[in-house]
CSV table of C-alpha atoms and ligand atoms in Angstrom, one decimal:
chain,number,residue,atom,x,y,z
M,101,MET,CA,3.0,20.4,10.6
M,102,ASN,CA,3.3,22.8,7.6
M,103,THR,CA,5.6,21.8,4.9
M,104,LEU,CA,4.7,19.5,2.1
M,105,HIS,CA,7.6,17.2,3.2
M,106,ASP,CA,6.3,17.0,6.8
M,107,ILE,CA,2.7,16.2,5.6
M,108,ALA,CA,3.9,13.6,3.1
M,109,SER,CA,6.1,11.9,5.8
M,110,ALA,CA,3.2,11.9,8.3
M,111,MET,CA,0.9,10.3,5.7
M,112,VAL,CA,3.3,7.3,5.6
M,113,THR,CA,4.0,7.0,9.4
M,114,ARG,CA,5.3,3.5,10.1
M,115,GLY,CA,2.5,1.1,10.9
M,116,GLN,CA,-0.2,3.4,9.5
M,117,GLY,CA,-1.8,4.0,6.2
M,118,LEU,CA,-4.6,5.8,4.4
M,119,LEU,CA,-8.3,5.1,4.5
M,120,ALA,CA,-9.8,5.8,1.0
M,121,ALA,CA,-13.3,7.0,1.9
M,122,ASP,CA,-13.7,9.1,-1.2
M,123,GLU,CA,-16.2,7.0,-3.1
M,124,SER,CA,-18.2,9.3,-5.4
M,125,THR,CA,-21.9,9.3,-4.9
M,126,GLY,CA,-22.4,6.8,-7.7
M,127,THR,CA,-19.7,4.4,-6.3
M,128,ILE,CA,-21.0,4.6,-2.7
M,129,LYS,CA,-24.5,3.9,-4.0
M,130,LYS,CA,-23.2,0.6,-5.5
M,131,ARG,CA,-21.7,-0.3,-2.1
M,132,PHE,CA,-24.9,0.7,-0.3
M,133,ASP,CA,-27.0,-1.3,-2.8
M,134,SER,CA,-25.1,-4.4,-1.7
M,135,ILE,CA,-26.4,-4.0,1.9
M,136,ASN,CA,-29.9,-2.6,0.9
M,137,VAL,CA,-29.3,0.8,2.3
M,138,ASP,CA,-30.6,4.0,0.6
M,139,CYS,CA,-27.9,6.2,-0.8
M,140,THR,CA,-29.0,9.4,1.0
M,141,ALA,CA,-26.7,12.2,2.2
M,142,ALA,CA,-27.7,11.3,5.8
M,143,ASN,CA,-26.7,7.7,5.4
M,144,ARG,CA,-23.4,8.5,3.7
M,145,CYS,CA,-22.7,10.9,6.7
M,146,ASN,CA,-23.7,8.3,9.3
M,147,TYR,CA,-21.6,5.6,7.7
M,148,ARG,CA,-18.5,7.7,7.4
M,149,GLU,CA,-19.0,9.1,10.9
M,150,MET,CA,-19.0,5.5,12.2
M,151,LEU,CA,-15.6,4.9,10.6
M,152,PHE,CA,-14.1,8.2,11.7
M,153,ARG,CA,-15.1,7.5,15.4
M,154,SER,CA,-13.4,4.1,15.5
M,155,GLN,CA,-10.3,3.3,17.5
M,156,ALA,CA,-8.4,2.4,14.3
M,157,MET,CA,-8.3,6.0,13.4
M,158,LYS,CA,-5.9,6.6,16.2
M,159,ASP,CA,-3.9,3.4,15.8
M,160,ALA,CA,-3.5,2.6,12.2
M,161,VAL,CA,-4.9,5.4,10.0
M,162,SER,CA,-2.6,8.3,9.1
M,163,GLY,CA,-5.0,10.1,6.8
M,164,VAL,CA,-8.4,9.9,5.2
M,165,ILE,CA,-9.3,10.6,1.6
M,166,LEU,CA,-12.7,12.3,1.5
M,167,PHE,CA,-15.2,13.0,-1.3
M,168,GLU,CA,-16.1,16.7,-1.6
M,169,GLU,CA,-19.5,16.3,0.0
M,170,THR,CA,-18.0,14.9,3.3
M,171,LEU,CA,-15.8,18.0,3.7
M,172,ASP,CA,-18.9,19.9,4.6
M,173,GLN,CA,-20.8,17.3,6.6
M,174,ILE,CA,-21.6,17.5,10.3
M,175,GLY,CA,-21.7,14.5,12.7
M,176,SER,CA,-24.5,13.5,15.1
M,177,ASP,CA,-23.1,15.8,17.9
M,178,GLY,CA,-22.6,18.8,15.7
M,179,THR,CA,-18.9,18.2,15.1
M,180,ARG,CA,-17.7,18.6,11.5
M,181,LEU,CA,-16.5,15.2,10.1
M,182,VAL,CA,-13.2,16.9,9.2
M,183,ASP,CA,-12.7,17.9,12.8
M,184,LEU,CA,-13.5,14.4,14.0
M,185,ILE,CA,-10.7,13.1,11.7
M,186,THR,CA,-8.2,15.8,12.9
M,187,ALA,CA,-9.0,15.0,16.5
M,188,THR,CA,-7.8,11.4,16.0
M,189,GLY,CA,-4.4,12.6,14.8
M,190,ALA,CA,-5.2,11.6,11.2
M,191,ILE,CA,-4.9,14.1,8.3
M,192,PRO,CA,-7.9,14.9,6.1
M,193,GLY,CA,-7.5,14.8,2.3
M,194,ILE,CA,-9.7,15.3,-0.7
M,195,LYS,CA,-10.3,13.6,-4.0
M,196,VAL,CA,-10.1,16.4,-6.6
M,197,ASP,CA,-10.4,14.8,-10.0
M,198,LYS,CA,-13.7,14.9,-11.9
M,199,GLY,CA,-13.5,11.3,-13.0
M,200,ALA,CA,-12.2,9.2,-15.9
M,201,LYS,CA,-14.0,10.3,-19.2
M,202,PRO,CA,-13.9,8.6,-22.6
M,203,LEU,CA,-10.7,9.5,-24.5
M,204,ALA,CA,-11.7,10.8,-27.9
M,205,GLY,CA,-10.5,8.6,-30.8
M,206,HIS,CA,-9.6,5.7,-28.4
M,207,PRO,CA,-12.5,3.4,-27.8
M,208,GLY,CA,-12.4,1.8,-24.4
M,209,GLU,CA,-9.8,4.2,-23.0
M,210,THR,CA,-10.3,7.1,-20.6
M,211,VAL,CA,-8.6,10.3,-19.6
M,212,THR,CA,-9.1,11.8,-16.1
M,213,GLU,CA,-10.6,15.3,-16.2
M,214,GLY,CA,-10.8,18.1,-13.6
M,215,LEU,CA,-8.0,20.6,-14.2
M,216,ASP,CA,-10.2,23.5,-15.1
M,217,GLY,CA,-10.8,25.7,-12.0
M,218,LEU,CA,-8.6,23.4,-9.9
M,219,ARG,CA,-6.4,26.2,-8.5
M,220,GLU,CA,-9.5,27.9,-7.1
M,221,ARG,CA,-11.0,24.6,-5.8
M,222,LEU,CA,-7.7,23.7,-4.0
M,223,ALA,CA,-7.7,27.0,-2.2
M,224,THR,CA,-11.2,26.3,-0.9
M,225,TYR,CA,-10.3,22.8,0.1
M,226,HIS,CA,-7.3,24.0,2.0
M,227,ASP,CA,-9.5,26.5,3.9
M,228,LYS,CA,-11.8,23.7,4.8
M,229,GLY,CA,-8.9,21.7,6.3
M,230,ALA,CA,-7.7,19.4,3.5
M,231,ARG,CA,-3.9,18.9,3.6
M,232,PHE,CA,-3.5,16.4,0.8
M,233,ALA,CA,-5.4,15.5,-2.4
M,234,LYS,CA,-5.9,12.6,-4.7
M,235,TRP,CA,-6.2,12.3,-8.5
M,236,ARG,CA,-6.8,8.9,-10.1
M,237,SER,CA,-6.0,8.0,-13.7
M,238,ALA,CA,-7.2,4.6,-14.9
M,239,ILE,CA,-5.2,2.6,-17.5
M,240,SER,CA,-6.8,-0.6,-18.8
M,241,ILE,CA,-5.1,-3.6,-20.5
M,242,ASP,CA,-6.7,-5.3,-23.5
M,243,GLU,CA,-5.9,-6.1,-27.1
M,244,GLY,CA,-3.9,-3.1,-28.3
M,245,ARG,CA,-4.4,-1.2,-25.0
M,246,PRO,CA,-3.2,0.9,-23.4
M,247,SER,CA,-2.3,3.2,-26.3
M,248,TRP,CA,0.6,5.6,-26.0
M,249,ASN,CA,-1.8,8.5,-26.2
M,250,ALA,CA,-3.8,7.3,-23.2
M,251,VAL,CA,-0.7,6.8,-21.1
M,252,LYS,CA,0.7,10.2,-22.1
M,253,ALA,CA,-2.5,12.1,-21.6
M,254,ASN,CA,-3.1,10.6,-18.2
M,255,ALA,CA,0.4,11.1,-17.0
M,256,HIS,CA,0.3,14.7,-18.2
M,257,GLY,CA,-2.9,15.3,-16.2
M,258,LEU,CA,-1.4,13.8,-13.1
M,259,ALA,CA,1.6,16.1,-13.3
M,260,ARG,CA,-0.3,19.3,-13.9
M,261,TYR,CA,-2.6,18.4,-10.9
M,262,ALA,CA,0.4,17.6,-8.7
M,263,ALA,CA,2.1,20.9,-9.4
M,264,LEU,CA,-1.1,22.8,-8.7
M,265,CYS,CA,-1.5,21.0,-5.4
M,266,GLN,CA,2.0,21.8,-4.3
M,267,GLU,CA,1.5,25.5,-5.2
M,268,ALA,CA,-1.5,25.4,-2.8
M,269,GLY,CA,0.4,23.8,0.1
M,270,ILE,CA,-1.4,20.5,-0.5
M,271,VAL,CA,0.4,17.2,-0.9
M,272,PRO,CA,-0.6,15.4,-4.1
M,273,ILE,CA,-1.4,11.7,-4.1
M,274,VAL,CA,-0.5,10.7,-7.6
M,275,GLU,CA,-2.6,7.6,-8.6
M,276,PRO,CA,-2.0,6.0,-11.9
M,277,GLU,CA,-4.0,2.8,-11.7
M,278,VAL,CA,-3.4,-0.1,-14.1
M,279,VAL,CA,-6.7,-1.8,-13.5
M,280,MET,CA,-7.0,-5.5,-12.8
M,281,ASP,CA,-10.4,-6.1,-14.5
M,282,GLY,CA,-10.9,-6.6,-18.2
M,283,PRO,CA,-12.0,-9.5,-20.3
M,284,ASP,CA,-8.6,-10.5,-21.7
M,285,ALA,CA,-7.4,-13.9,-20.3
M,286,ARG,CA,-3.9,-13.2,-21.7
M,287,HIS,CA,-3.6,-10.2,-19.3
M,288,ASP,CA,-1.2,-12.0,-16.8
M,289,ILE,CA,1.2,-10.7,-14.2
M,290,ASP,CA,4.0,-10.1,-16.7
M,291,GLN,CA,1.8,-8.0,-18.9
M,292,CYS,CA,0.7,-6.0,-15.8
M,293,ALA,CA,4.4,-5.5,-14.9
M,294,ASP,CA,5.3,-4.2,-18.4
M,295,VAL,CA,2.4,-1.8,-18.5
M,296,THR,CA,2.9,-0.6,-14.9
M,297,ARG,CA,6.6,0.1,-15.7
M,298,TRP,CA,5.7,2.0,-18.8
M,299,VAL,CA,3.1,4.0,-17.0
M,300,LEU,CA,5.3,4.9,-14.0
M,301,ASN,CA,8.2,5.8,-16.2
M,302,THR,CA,5.9,8.2,-18.2
M,303,VAL,CA,4.4,9.6,-15.0
M,304,PHE,CA,7.8,10.4,-13.4
M,305,ASN,CA,9.0,12.0,-16.6
M,306,GLU,CA,5.9,14.3,-16.6
M,307,LEU,CA,6.4,15.0,-12.9
M,308,PHE,CA,10.0,16.1,-13.6
M,309,ASP,CA,8.9,18.4,-16.5
M,310,ALA,CA,6.2,19.9,-14.3
M,311,ARG,CA,8.8,20.6,-11.6
M,312,VAL,CA,7.0,18.6,-8.9
M,313,ASP,CA,8.9,18.2,-5.7
M,314,LEU,CA,9.1,14.4,-5.3
M,315,GLU,CA,9.7,14.7,-1.5
M,316,GLY,CA,6.3,16.4,-1.2
M,317,MET,CA,4.1,13.8,-2.9
M,318,ILE,CA,2.8,10.2,-2.3
M,319,LEU,CA,2.5,7.6,-5.1
M,320,LYS,CA,-0.7,5.5,-5.0
M,321,PRO,CA,-0.2,2.7,-7.6
M,322,ASN,CA,-1.6,-0.7,-8.3
M,323,MET,CA,0.3,-3.8,-7.2
M,324,VAL,CA,1.7,-6.0,-10.0
M,325,LEU,CA,-1.0,-8.7,-10.4
M,326,PRO,CA,-2.6,-11.0,-12.9
M,327,GLY,CA,-5.7,-9.6,-14.6
M,328,GLN,CA,-9.0,-10.8,-13.1
M,329,ASN,CA,-9.6,-13.2,-16.0
M,330,SER,CA,-6.1,-14.5,-16.3
M,331,THR,CA,-5.7,-18.2,-16.3
M,332,LYS,CA,-2.3,-18.0,-14.6
M,333,HIS,CA,-2.3,-17.7,-10.9
M,334,ALA,CA,0.5,-15.8,-9.1
M,335,SER,CA,1.7,-16.6,-5.6
M,336,VAL,CA,2.0,-14.0,-2.8
M,337,GLU,CA,5.8,-14.2,-3.2
M,338,GLU,CA,5.6,-13.6,-7.0
M,339,VAL,CA,3.4,-10.6,-6.6
M,340,ALA,CA,5.7,-9.1,-4.0
M,341,GLU,CA,8.9,-9.8,-6.1
M,342,LYS,CA,7.5,-8.4,-9.3
M,343,THR,CA,5.9,-5.4,-7.7
M,344,ILE,CA,9.1,-4.4,-5.9
M,345,ALA,CA,11.2,-5.0,-9.0
M,346,CYS,CA,8.9,-2.7,-11.0
M,347,PHE,CA,9.0,0.1,-8.4
M,348,LYS,CA,12.7,-0.1,-7.7
M,349,ALA,CA,13.3,0.4,-11.5
M,350,GLU,CA,10.8,3.3,-11.9
M,351,VAL,CA,10.2,5.2,-8.6
M,352,PRO,CA,12.9,7.6,-7.4
M,353,ALA,CA,14.0,7.2,-3.8
M,354,ALA,CA,13.1,10.8,-3.1
M,355,VAL,CA,9.4,9.8,-3.0
M,356,PRO,CA,8.7,9.3,0.7
M,357,GLY,CA,6.0,6.7,0.4
M,358,ILE,CA,4.0,4.4,-1.8
M,359,ALA,CA,0.5,3.7,-0.6
M,360,PHE,CA,-1.2,1.0,-2.6
M,361,LEU,CA,-4.8,0.8,-3.8
M,362,SER,CA,-6.5,-2.5,-3.3
M,363,GLY,CA,-8.1,-2.5,-6.8
M,364,GLY,CA,-10.5,-5.5,-6.4
M,365,GLN,CA,-8.2,-7.8,-4.3
M,366,SER,CA,-9.9,-9.6,-1.4
M,367,ASP,CA,-9.2,-8.2,2.1
M,368,ILE,CA,-6.7,-10.9,2.9
M,369,GLU,CA,-4.9,-10.8,-0.5
M,370,ALA,CA,-4.4,-7.0,-0.1
M,371,THR,CA,-2.9,-7.5,3.4
M,372,ALA,CA,-0.8,-10.6,2.5
M,373,HIS,CA,0.8,-8.8,-0.5
M,374,LEU,CA,1.6,-5.7,1.4
M,375,ASN,CA,3.1,-7.8,4.2
M,376,ALA,CA,5.3,-9.9,1.9
M,377,MET,CA,6.7,-6.8,0.3
M,378,ASN,CA,7.6,-5.2,3.6
M,379,ALA,CA,8.9,-8.5,5.2
M,380,ALA,CA,11.3,-9.5,2.5
M,381,HIS,CA,12.8,-6.3,1.2
M,382,ASP,CA,15.0,-3.5,2.1
M,383,LEU,CA,13.2,-0.5,0.5
M,384,PRO,CA,14.0,3.1,-0.2
M,385,TRP,CA,10.4,4.3,0.4
M,386,ALA,CA,7.7,3.6,3.0
M,387,LEU,CA,5.3,1.0,1.6
M,388,THR,CA,1.8,1.1,3.0
M,389,PHE,CA,-1.9,1.0,2.2
M,390,SER,CA,-4.5,3.4,0.8
M,391,TYR,CA,-7.3,1.0,0.6
M,392,GLY,CA,-11.0,1.6,-0.1
M,393,ARG,CA,-12.7,-1.7,-0.5
M,394,ALA,CA,-10.1,-3.9,1.2
M,395,LEU,CA,-10.4,-1.8,4.4
M,396,GLN,CA,-14.2,-1.2,4.4
M,397,ALA,CA,-15.9,-4.3,3.1
M,398,ALA,CA,-16.3,-6.1,6.4
M,399,ALA,CA,-17.3,-2.9,8.3
M,400,LEU,CA,-19.8,-2.0,5.6
M,401,LYS,CA,-21.5,-5.4,5.9
M,402,ALA,CA,-21.5,-5.4,9.7
M,403,TRP,CA,-23.0,-1.9,9.7
M,404,SER,CA,-25.8,-2.6,7.2
M,405,GLY,CA,-27.3,0.8,7.8
M,406,ARG,CA,-28.4,0.1,11.4
M,407,SER,CA,-27.3,2.3,14.4
M,408,GLU,CA,-27.4,-0.8,16.7
M,409,ASN,CA,-24.6,-2.3,14.5
M,410,ILE,CA,-22.1,0.6,14.9
M,411,ILE,CA,-19.9,-1.1,17.5
M,412,ALA,CA,-19.7,-4.4,15.5
M,413,ALA,CA,-18.9,-2.4,12.4
M,414,GLN,CA,-16.2,-0.4,14.2
M,415,ASN,CA,-14.7,-3.6,15.5
M,416,ALA,CA,-14.6,-5.0,12.0
M,417,PHE,CA,-12.9,-1.8,10.7
M,418,ASP,CA,-10.4,-1.8,13.7
M,419,HIS,CA,-9.4,-5.4,12.9
M,420,ARG,CA,-8.8,-4.8,9.2
M,421,ALA,CA,-6.9,-1.6,9.8
M,422,ARG,CA,-4.8,-3.2,12.5
M,423,MET,CA,-3.9,-6.1,10.1
M,424,ASN,CA,-2.9,-3.7,7.4
M,425,GLY,CA,-0.9,-1.6,9.9
M,426,LEU,CA,1.0,-4.8,10.8
M,427,ALA,CA,1.5,-5.6,7.1
M,428,ALA,CA,3.0,-2.2,6.6
M,429,CYS,CA,5.7,-3.3,9.0
M,430,GLY,CA,6.0,-6.8,7.6
M,431,LYS,CA,4.7,-8.2,10.9
M,432,TRP,CA,1.3,-9.7,9.8
M,433,SER,CA,0.6,-13.4,9.6
M,434,GLU,CA,-2.6,-15.2,8.6
M,435,SER,CA,-2.9,-16.7,12.2
M,436,LEU,CA,-3.7,-13.2,13.4
M,437,GLU,CA,-6.9,-13.1,11.4
M,438,THR,CA,-8.9,-15.4,13.7
E,643,LIG,P1,-9.7,0.5,-3.7
E,643,LIG,O1,-8.7,0.2,-2.6
E,643,LIG,O2,-11.1,0.0,-3.4
E,643,LIG,O3,-9.2,0.1,-5.1
E,643,LIG,O4,-9.9,2.1,-3.7
E,643,LIG,C1,-8.8,2.9,-3.5
E,643,LIG,C2,-9.0,4.1,-4.2
E,643,LIG,O5,-8.9,5.2,-3.7
E,643,LIG,C3,-9.2,4.1,-5.7
E,643,LIG,O6,-9.0,5.4,-6.2
């Protein structure tokens, strides 16, 4: 499997999706704090090895997004974690951005950095086995936000990153996330839809200008949802309808797949929304998951840093991944959760 098109298609194999295990050291520390586990390199390695040795990797996971540290880590029997992943049939990928940094002159807004030296880093990551990459831009909604400058700067960064990836033989995951959180109670589903359309439109214009081959990339967006403090609830059907309408208007059919982030939804919400989109619509692209929290939360809790819990944690992960694999085919129902 060599060409960008083949890799991108394999990443969205029907019934499978991506495991986002690329939490930065700061983010995984927050996750470990919630289960009272020290955030050491050894614990991060043990936790991720537990996931990568699970049955779900063969059944429902097409690829894994790694943090740079994991690319060099070695499992308990001396096998590189990257080789563990490849042995399951899943594709290893790597988060390459250097994080969202404050955007000068725009209080409360960020721009994602990491382009300097990226060409050289990508060559190293490819040598170590990575075949796709991820770059996340965060766009927040609040009074007067997002600004055009934040939308434009983030879209431009995503496009330059994507072109560099393709030059290196690496499939770019393009992740413009309109974040759910924020204090504004007026941030409802329709406002999310408007901003998501604006952002996607800008991103695809930039990708066109940067001569990115759309068939050799994967889009990783937010779903269209009410903000966390919105007073207006949205049903599963409304989320599915508004998300699909937004993507049909803005995402060219040449893109092979859309792999959603979970963004703070509960495990069941993330599965139910994905299922509703796949069950009720005839779509030009594969629609699947690239979840972090919504795939790992139950497994993390079951593991709690103890080796005697590994089987229970793997069972929890297998279940969640299987549910999302079914949702990617529109074949999930809540009765399967028990
Ligand atoms: P969540 O599914 O937890 O939002 O994480 C996905 C991700 O990779 C964010 O960049």
